[in-house]
Tab-separated table of C-alpha atoms in Angstrom:
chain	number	residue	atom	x	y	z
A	293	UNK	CA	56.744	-63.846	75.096
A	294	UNK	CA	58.328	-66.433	73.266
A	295	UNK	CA	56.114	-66.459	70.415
A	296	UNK	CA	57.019	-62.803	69.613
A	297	UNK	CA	60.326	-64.694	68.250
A	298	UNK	CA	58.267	-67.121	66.263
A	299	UNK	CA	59.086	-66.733	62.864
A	300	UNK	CA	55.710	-66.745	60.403
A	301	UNK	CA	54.983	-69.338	58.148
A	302	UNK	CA	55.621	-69.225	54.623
A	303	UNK	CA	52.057	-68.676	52.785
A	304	UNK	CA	50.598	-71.707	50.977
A	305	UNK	CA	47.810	-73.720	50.000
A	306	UNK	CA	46.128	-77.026	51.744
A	307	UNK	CA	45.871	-80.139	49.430
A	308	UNK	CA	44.274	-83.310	50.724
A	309	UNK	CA	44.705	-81.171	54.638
A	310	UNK	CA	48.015	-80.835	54.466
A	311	UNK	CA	49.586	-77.229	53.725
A	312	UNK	CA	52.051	-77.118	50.755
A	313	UNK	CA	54.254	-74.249	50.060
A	314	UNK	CA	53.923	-71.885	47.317
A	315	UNK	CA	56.625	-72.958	45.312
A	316	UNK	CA	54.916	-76.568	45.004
A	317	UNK	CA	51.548	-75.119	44.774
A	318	UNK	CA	52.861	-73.539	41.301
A	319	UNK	CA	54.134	-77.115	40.392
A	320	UNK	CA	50.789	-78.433	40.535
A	321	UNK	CA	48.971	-75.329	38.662
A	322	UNK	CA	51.717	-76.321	36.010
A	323	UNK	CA	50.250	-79.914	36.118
A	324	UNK	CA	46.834	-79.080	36.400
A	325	UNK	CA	47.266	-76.734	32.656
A	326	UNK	CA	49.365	-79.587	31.243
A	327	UNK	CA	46.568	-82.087	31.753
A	328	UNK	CA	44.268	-79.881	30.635
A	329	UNK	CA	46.206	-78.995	27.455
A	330	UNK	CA	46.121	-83.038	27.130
A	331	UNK	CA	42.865	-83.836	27.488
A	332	UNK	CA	41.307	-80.831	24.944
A	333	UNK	CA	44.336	-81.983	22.390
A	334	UNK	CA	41.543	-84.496	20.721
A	335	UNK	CA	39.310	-81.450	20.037
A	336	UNK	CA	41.782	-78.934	18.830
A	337	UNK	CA	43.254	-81.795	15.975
A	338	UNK	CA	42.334	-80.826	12.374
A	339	UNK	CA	42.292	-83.865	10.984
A	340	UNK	CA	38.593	-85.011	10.331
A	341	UNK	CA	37.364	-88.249	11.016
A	342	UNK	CA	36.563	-91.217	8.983
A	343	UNK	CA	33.096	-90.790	8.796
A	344	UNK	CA	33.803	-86.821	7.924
A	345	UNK	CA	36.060	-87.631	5.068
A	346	UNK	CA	33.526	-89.985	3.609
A	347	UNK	CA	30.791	-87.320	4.045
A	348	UNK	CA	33.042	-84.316	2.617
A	349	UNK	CA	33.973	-86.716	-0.367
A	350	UNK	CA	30.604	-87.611	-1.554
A	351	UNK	CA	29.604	-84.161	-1.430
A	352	UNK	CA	32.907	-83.266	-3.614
A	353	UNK	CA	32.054	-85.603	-5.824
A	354	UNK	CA	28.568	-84.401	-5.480
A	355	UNK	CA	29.404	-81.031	-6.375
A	356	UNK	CA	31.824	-82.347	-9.526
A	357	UNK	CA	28.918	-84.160	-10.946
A	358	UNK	CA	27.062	-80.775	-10.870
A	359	UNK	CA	29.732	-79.065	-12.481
A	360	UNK	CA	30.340	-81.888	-14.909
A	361	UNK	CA	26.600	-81.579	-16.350
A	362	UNK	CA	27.037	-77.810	-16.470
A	363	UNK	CA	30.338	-78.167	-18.737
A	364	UNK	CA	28.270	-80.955	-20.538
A	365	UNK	CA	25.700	-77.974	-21.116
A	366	UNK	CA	28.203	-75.817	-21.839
A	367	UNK	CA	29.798	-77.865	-24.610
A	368	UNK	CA	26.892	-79.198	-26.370
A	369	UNK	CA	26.004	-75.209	-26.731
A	370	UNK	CA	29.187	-74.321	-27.627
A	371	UNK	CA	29.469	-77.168	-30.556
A	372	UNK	CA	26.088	-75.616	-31.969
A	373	UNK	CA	27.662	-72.189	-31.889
A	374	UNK	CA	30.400	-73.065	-33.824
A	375	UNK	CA	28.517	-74.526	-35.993
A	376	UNK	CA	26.576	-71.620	-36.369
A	377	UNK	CA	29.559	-69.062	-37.350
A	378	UNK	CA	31.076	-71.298	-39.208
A	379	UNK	CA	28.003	-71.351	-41.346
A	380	UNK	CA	27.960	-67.269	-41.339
A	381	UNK	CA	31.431	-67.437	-42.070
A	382	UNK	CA	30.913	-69.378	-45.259
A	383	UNK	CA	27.916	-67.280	-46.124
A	384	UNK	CA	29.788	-63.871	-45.675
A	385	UNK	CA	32.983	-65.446	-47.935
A	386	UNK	CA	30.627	-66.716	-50.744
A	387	UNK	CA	28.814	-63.253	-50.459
A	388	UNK	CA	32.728	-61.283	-50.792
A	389	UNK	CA	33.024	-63.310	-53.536
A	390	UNK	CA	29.214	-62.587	-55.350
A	391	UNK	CA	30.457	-58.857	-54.741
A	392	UNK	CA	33.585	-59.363	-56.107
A	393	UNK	CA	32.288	-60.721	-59.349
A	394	UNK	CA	29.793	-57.931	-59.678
A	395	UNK	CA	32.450	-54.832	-58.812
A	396	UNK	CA	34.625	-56.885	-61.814
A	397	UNK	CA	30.878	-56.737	-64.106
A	398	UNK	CA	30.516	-52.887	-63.344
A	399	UNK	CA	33.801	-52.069	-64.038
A	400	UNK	CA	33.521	-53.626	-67.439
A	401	UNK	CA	30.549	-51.523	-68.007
A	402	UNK	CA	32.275	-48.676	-67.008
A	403	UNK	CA	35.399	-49.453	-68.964
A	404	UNK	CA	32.893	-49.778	-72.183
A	405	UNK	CA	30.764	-46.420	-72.191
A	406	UNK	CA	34.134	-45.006	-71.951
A	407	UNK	CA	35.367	-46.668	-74.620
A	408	UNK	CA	32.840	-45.459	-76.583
A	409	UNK	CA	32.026	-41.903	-74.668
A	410	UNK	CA	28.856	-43.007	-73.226
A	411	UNK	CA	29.588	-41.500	-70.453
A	412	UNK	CA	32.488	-39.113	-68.830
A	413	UNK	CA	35.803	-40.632	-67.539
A	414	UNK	CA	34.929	-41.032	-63.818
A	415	UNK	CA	32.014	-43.044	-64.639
A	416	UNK	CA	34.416	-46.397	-63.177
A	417	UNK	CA	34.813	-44.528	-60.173
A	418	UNK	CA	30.936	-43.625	-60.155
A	419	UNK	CA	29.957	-47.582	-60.897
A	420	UNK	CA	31.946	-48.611	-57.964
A	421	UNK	CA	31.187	-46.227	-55.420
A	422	UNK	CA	31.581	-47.824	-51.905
A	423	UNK	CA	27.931	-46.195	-50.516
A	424	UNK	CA	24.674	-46.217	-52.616
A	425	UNK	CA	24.908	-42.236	-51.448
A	426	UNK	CA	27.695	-41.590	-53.791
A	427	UNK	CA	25.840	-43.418	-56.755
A	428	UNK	CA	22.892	-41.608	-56.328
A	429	UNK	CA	24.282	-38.104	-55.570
A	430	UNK	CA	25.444	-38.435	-59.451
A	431	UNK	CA	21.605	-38.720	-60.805
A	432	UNK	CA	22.912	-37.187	-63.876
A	433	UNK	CA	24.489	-40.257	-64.712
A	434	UNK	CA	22.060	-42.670	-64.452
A	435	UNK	CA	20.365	-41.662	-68.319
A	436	UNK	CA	23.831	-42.944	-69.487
A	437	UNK	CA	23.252	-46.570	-68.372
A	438	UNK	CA	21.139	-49.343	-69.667
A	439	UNK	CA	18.590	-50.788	-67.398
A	440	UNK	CA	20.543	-53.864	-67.384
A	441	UNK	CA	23.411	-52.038	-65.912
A	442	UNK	CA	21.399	-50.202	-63.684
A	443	UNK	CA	19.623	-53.669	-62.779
A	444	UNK	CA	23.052	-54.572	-61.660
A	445	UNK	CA	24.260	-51.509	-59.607
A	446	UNK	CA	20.949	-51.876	-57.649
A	447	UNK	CA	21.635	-55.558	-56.814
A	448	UNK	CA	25.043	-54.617	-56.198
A	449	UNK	CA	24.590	-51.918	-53.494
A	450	UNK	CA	21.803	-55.032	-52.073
A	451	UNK	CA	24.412	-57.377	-51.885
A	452	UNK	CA	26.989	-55.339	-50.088
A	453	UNK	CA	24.112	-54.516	-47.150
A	454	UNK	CA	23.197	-58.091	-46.915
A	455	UNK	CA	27.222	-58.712	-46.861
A	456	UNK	CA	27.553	-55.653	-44.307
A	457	UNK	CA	24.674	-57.042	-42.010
A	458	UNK	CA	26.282	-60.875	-42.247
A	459	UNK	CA	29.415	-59.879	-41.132
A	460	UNK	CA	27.803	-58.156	-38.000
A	461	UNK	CA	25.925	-61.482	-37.588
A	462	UNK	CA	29.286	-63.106	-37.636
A	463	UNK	CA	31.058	-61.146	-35.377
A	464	UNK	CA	28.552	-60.927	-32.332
A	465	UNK	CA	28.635	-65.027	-32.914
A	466	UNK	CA	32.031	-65.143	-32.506
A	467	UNK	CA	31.612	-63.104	-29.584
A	468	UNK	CA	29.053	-65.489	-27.817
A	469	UNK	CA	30.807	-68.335	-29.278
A	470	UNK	CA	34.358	-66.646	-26.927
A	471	UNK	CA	31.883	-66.174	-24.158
A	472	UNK	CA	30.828	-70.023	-24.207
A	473	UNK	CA	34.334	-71.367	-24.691
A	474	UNK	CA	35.045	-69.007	-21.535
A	475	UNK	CA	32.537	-70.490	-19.177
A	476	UNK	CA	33.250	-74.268	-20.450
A	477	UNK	CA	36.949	-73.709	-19.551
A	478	UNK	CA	35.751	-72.725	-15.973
A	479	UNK	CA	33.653	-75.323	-15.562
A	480	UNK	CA	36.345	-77.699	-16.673
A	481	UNK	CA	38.545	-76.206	-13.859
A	482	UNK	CA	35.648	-76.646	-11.509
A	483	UNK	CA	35.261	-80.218	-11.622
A	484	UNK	CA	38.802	-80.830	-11.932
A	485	UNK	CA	39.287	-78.342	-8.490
A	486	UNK	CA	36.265	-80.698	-6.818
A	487	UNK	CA	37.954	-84.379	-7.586
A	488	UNK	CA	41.318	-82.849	-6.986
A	489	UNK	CA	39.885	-81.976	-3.328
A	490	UNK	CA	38.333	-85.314	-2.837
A	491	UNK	CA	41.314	-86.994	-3.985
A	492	UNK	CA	43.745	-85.381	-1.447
A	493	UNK	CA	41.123	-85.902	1.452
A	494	UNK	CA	41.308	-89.729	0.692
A	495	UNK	CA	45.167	-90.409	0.344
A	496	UNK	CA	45.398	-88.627	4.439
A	497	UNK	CA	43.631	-91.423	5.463
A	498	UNK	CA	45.745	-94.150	7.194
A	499	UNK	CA	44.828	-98.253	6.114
A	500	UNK	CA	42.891	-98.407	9.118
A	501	UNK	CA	40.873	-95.742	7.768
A	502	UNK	CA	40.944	-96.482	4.404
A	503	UNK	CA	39.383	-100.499	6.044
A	504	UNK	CA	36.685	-98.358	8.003
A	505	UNK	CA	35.855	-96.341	5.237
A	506	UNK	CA	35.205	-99.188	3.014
A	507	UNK	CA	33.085	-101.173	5.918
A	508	UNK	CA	31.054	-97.698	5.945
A	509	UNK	CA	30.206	-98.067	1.734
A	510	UNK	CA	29.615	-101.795	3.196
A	511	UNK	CA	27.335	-101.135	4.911
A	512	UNK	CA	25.301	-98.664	2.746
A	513	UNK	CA	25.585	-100.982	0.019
A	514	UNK	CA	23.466	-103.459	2.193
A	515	UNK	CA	21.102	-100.982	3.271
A	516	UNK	CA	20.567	-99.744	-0.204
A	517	UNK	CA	20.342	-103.626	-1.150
A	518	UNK	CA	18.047	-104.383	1.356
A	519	UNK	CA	15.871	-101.418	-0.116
A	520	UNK	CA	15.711	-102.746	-3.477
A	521	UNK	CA	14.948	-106.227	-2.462
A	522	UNK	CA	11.512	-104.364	-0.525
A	523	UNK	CA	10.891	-102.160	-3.749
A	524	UNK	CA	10.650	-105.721	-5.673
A	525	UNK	CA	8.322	-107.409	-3.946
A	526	UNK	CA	5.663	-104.453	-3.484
A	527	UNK	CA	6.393	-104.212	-7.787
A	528	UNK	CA	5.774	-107.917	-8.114
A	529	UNK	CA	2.844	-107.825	-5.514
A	530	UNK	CA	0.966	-104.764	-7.467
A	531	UNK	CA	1.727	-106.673	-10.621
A	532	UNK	CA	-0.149	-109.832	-9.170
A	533	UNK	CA	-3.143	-107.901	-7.883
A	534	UNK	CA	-3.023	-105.941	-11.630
A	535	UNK	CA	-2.846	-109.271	-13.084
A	536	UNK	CA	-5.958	-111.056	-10.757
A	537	UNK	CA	-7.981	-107.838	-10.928
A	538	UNK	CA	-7.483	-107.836	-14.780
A	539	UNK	CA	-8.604	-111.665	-15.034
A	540	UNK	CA	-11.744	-110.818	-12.549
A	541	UNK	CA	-13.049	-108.425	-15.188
A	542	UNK	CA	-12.747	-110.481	-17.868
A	543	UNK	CA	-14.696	-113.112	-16.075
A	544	UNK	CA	-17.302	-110.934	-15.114
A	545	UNK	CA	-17.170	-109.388	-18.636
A	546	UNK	CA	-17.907	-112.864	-20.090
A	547	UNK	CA	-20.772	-113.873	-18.145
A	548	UNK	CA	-22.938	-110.937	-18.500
A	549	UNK	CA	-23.668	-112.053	-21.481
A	550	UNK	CA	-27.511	-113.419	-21.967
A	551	UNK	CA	-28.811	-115.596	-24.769
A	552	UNK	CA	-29.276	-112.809	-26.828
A	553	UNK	CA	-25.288	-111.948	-26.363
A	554	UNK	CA	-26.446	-108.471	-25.509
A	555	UNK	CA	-23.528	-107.382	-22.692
A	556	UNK	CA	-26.171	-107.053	-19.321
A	557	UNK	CA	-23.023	-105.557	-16.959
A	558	UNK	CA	-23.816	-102.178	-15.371
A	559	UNK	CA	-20.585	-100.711	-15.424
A	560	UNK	CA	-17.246	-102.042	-17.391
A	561	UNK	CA	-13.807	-101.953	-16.416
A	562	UNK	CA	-11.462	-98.775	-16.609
A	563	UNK	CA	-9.379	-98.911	-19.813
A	564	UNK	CA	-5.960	-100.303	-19.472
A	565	UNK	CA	-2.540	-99.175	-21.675
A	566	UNK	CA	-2.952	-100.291	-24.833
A	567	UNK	CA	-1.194	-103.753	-25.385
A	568	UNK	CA	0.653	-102.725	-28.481
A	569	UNK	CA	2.243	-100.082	-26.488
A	570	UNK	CA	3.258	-101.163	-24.149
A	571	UNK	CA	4.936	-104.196	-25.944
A	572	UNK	CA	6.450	-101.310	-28.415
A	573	UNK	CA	8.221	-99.511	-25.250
A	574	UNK	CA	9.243	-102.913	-24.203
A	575	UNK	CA	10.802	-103.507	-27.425
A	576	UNK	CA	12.657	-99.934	-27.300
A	577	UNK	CA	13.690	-100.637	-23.611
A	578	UNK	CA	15.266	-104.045	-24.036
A	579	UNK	CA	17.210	-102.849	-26.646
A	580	UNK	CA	19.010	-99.691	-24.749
A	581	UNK	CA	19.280	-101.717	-21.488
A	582	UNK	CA	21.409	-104.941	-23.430
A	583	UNK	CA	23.071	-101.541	-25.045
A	584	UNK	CA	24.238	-100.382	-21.155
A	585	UNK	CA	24.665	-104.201	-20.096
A	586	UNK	CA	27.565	-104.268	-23.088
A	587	UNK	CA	28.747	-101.002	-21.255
A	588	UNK	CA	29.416	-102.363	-17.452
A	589	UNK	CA	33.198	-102.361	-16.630
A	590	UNK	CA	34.059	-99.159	-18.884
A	591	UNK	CA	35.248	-96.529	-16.614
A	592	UNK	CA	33.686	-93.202	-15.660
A	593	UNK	CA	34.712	-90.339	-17.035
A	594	UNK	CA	33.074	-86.514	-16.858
A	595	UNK	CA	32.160	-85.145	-20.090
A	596	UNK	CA	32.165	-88.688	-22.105
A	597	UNK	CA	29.691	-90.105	-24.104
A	598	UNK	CA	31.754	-93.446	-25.389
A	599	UNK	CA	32.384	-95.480	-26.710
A	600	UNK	CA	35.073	-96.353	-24.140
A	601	UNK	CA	33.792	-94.564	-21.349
A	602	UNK	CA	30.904	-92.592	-20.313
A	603	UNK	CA	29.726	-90.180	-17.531
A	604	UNK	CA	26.175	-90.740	-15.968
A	605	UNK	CA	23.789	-88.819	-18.647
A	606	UNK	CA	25.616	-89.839	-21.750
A	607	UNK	CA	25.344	-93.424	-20.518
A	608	UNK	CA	21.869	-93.561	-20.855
A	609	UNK	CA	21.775	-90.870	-23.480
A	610	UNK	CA	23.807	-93.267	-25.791
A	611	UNK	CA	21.388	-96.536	-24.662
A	612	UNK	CA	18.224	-94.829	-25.227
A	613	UNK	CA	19.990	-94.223	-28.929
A	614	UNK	CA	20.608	-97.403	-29.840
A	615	UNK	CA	17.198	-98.489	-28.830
A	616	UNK	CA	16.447	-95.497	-31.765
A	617	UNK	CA	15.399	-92.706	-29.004
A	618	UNK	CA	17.249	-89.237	-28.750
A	619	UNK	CA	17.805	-87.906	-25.974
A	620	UNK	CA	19.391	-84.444	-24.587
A	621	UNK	CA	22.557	-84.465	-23.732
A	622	UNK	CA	22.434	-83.271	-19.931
A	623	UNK	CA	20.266	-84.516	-16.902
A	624	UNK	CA	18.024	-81.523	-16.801
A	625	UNK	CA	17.162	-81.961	-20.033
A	626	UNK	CA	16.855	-85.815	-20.181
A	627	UNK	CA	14.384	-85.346	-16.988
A	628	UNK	CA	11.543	-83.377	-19.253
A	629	UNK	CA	12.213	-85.920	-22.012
A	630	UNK	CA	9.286	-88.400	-21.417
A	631	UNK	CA	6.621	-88.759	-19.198
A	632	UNK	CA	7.031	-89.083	-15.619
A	633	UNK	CA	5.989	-92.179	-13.381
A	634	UNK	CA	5.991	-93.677	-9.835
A	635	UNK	CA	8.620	-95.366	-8.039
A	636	UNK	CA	6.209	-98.210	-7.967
A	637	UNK	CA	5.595	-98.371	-11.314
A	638	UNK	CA	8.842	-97.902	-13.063
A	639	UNK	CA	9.297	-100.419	-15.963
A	640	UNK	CA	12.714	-101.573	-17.236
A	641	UNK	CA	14.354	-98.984	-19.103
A	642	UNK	CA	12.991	-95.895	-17.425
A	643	UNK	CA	15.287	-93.453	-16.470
A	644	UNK	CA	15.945	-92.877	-12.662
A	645	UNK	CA	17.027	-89.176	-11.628
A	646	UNK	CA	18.617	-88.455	-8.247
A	647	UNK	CA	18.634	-85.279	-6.133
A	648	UNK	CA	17.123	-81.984	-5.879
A	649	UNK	CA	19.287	-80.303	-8.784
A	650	UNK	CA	19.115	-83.591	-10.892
A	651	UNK	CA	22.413	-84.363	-11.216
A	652	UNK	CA	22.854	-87.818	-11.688
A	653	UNK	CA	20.802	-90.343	-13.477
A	654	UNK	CA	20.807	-94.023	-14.058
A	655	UNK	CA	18.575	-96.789	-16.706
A	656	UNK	CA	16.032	-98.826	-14.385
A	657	UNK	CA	16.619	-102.721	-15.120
A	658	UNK	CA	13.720	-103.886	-12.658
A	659	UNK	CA	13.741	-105.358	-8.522
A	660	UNK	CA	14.648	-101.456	-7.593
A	661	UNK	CA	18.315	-102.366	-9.545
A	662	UNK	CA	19.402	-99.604	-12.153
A	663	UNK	CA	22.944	-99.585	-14.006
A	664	UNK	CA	24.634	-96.103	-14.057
A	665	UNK	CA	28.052	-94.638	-14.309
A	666	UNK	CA	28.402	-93.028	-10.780
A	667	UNK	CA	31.343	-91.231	-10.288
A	668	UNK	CA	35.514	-90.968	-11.166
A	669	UNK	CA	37.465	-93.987	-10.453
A	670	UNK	CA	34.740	-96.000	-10.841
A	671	UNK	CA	33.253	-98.363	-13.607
A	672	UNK	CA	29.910	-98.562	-15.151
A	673	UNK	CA	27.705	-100.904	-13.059
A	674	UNK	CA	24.512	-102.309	-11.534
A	675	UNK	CA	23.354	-101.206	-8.380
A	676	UNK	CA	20.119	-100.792	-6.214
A	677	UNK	CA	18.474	-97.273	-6.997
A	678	UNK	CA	18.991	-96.226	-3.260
A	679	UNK	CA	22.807	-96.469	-3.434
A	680	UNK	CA	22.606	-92.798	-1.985
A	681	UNK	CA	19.649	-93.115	0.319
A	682	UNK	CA	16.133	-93.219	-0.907
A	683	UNK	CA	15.682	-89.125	-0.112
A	684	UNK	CA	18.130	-89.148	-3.187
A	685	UNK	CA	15.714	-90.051	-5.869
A	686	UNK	CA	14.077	-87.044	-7.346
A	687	UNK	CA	11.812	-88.904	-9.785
A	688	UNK	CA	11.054	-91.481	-12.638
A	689	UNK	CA	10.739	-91.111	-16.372
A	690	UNK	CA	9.803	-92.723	-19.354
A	691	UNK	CA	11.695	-91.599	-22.247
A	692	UNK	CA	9.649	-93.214	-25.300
């Protein structure tokens, strides 16, 4: 009977075998959340890692040198289309003028028949009618003119047409001309929104950071090194087997010859480029590469074309010109320019384009090296073609 007294046990829960109470068994809950809470902290941070700033920075500046070439575009149109008005400007103020001078001839015309009653007082106002319908609703005039004057009513009403039609010209230019200042402000605001972006990303990062980040560009630099070094020797190796292959036929060539110097051969030798041209594009090409060799150390900047600093297309736009070649002013342009080779083959001086929009372009100097302007706060340069991975090279060209 005793144990009817028994008082019951408070409920709880068994850790390790041994029944806690509840009041502890909320404790540990409490602990169990708070280590949770610690442990999924890492996850829940918003601040990216090294290796995701360096990949969200090259693909800012990726996107600025996109934008850069399309406010290059936009620019190089927009100078032509002022160009343009102000031409139809000057045409339409030296036509006011032409018209002018003729509404001053008629009215002396007019002011003479009525001098001598040619014709009736409102013959003035008839002569310089704004419309060729009001002239030539008053037929009854015209017996009272010379042909001379009517010569110059006729050319007259022509002129003020041609003047009329002008001025439209003018206008829907200065229209498109607005339109084209419009979109080269917003591209200016784009690239300057992208490099903004990429600038804050990289002052967050700590000096341990900012030390991995730069072993990171270390070690792509090597890679991309490494790369060119490969891309040199097959070059040299292809130019050896060229060069033996080429010395082979002439042999052969030579002693197929019998006494009667009549060539016996069955076949002869594929043609080859002719000598002369290549030496000529040889010429051209050492003359814009010492151009962009004078240019290493001048700083990057988008939109310039030097002679202090340059952006990536107006770099080799501006060494192609002082080698006496013109080219465009923008990437997309400069890739159609010439005629397009292989990796393998690329000669000094060819122009190297990179990615699939072809944004960015540099001037081949041989042993898979190039020298470019890459990006802001950086300085024209040499480096190996695969600074940005070799998926990043979107072809070769030879501009002359």
């Amino acid at each position: 009977m005793a144990s009817q007294h028994r008082k019951p046990r408070p409920a709880g829960t068994r850790v390790a075998g041994i029944r806690t109470p509840a009041l502890a068994t909320a404790a540990l809950t409490s602990v169990a959340l708070l280590s949770q809470t610690a442990t999924a902290a890492p996850s829940t941070d918003d601040k990216p890692s090294v290796e995701e700033v360096e990949k969200k920075v090259d693909d800012l500046y990726r996107q600025a040198e996109t934008a850069t070439e399309k406010y290059n575009a936009a620019k190089e149109k927009t100078t032509k289309q002022r160009k343009q008005v102000d031409t139809l400007l000057d045409d339409v103020a030296q036509r006011a003028q032409k018209l002018n001078d003729a509404r001053e001839e008629l009215g002396s015309y007019a002011a003479a028949q009525y001098r001598t009653g040619a014709s009736a007082p409102d013959t003035a106002t008839f002569l310089l009618a704004d419309t060729p319908q009001d002239y030539f609703d008053q037929t009854q005039l015209m017996g009272r003119v010379t042909e001379r004057q009517k010569g110059a009513v006729d050319d007259y009403f022509a002129d003020q047409a041609e003047t009329m039609k002008k001025r439209q010209e003018a206008a829907e230019s200065l229209q498109t001309l607005t339109d084209s200042q419009n979109g080269l402000r917003t591209a200016k605001a784009t690239v300057q929104k992208k490099l903004s972006s990429a600038r804050a990303l990289l002052s967050q990062l700590t000096a341990e950071e900012k030390a991995r980040l730069a072993a990171i560009e270390e070690r792509k630099r090597q890679e991309a090194a490494r790369k060119a070094a490969e891309l040199a020797e097959q070059q040299q190796k292809a130019a050896a087997d060229a060069a033996a292959q080429q010395e082979s036929s002439d042999a052969s060539g030579s002693g197929s010859t019998g006494s009667t110097g009549t060539d016996t051969s069955s076949s002869s030798p594929s043609p080859s480029p002719s000598p002369a041209t290549d030496s000529s594009y040889a010429t051209k090409a050492e003359k814009a590469l010492a151009f962009a060799r004078a240019q290493i150390g001048k700083p990057y900047v988008w939109g310039a074309t030097g002679p202090d600093s340059y952006d990536c297309s107006g770099l080799t736009q501006a060494a192609w010109k002082a080698a006496g070649v013109t080219l465009p002013r923008v990437t997309y342009d400069q890739v159609n320019a010439g005629t397009t080779v292989s990796l393998s083959s690329a000669q000094p001086g060819d122009l190297v384009f990179f990615y699939a929009d072809v944004t960015h372009v540099g001037i081949y100097i041989g042993n898979g090296m190039m020298i470019h302007a890459p990006k802001p706060g950086t300085y024209v340069r040499e480096e190996s073609i695969y600074y940005d991975g070799e998926s990043s090279i979107h072809s070769v060209v030879r501009p002359a």
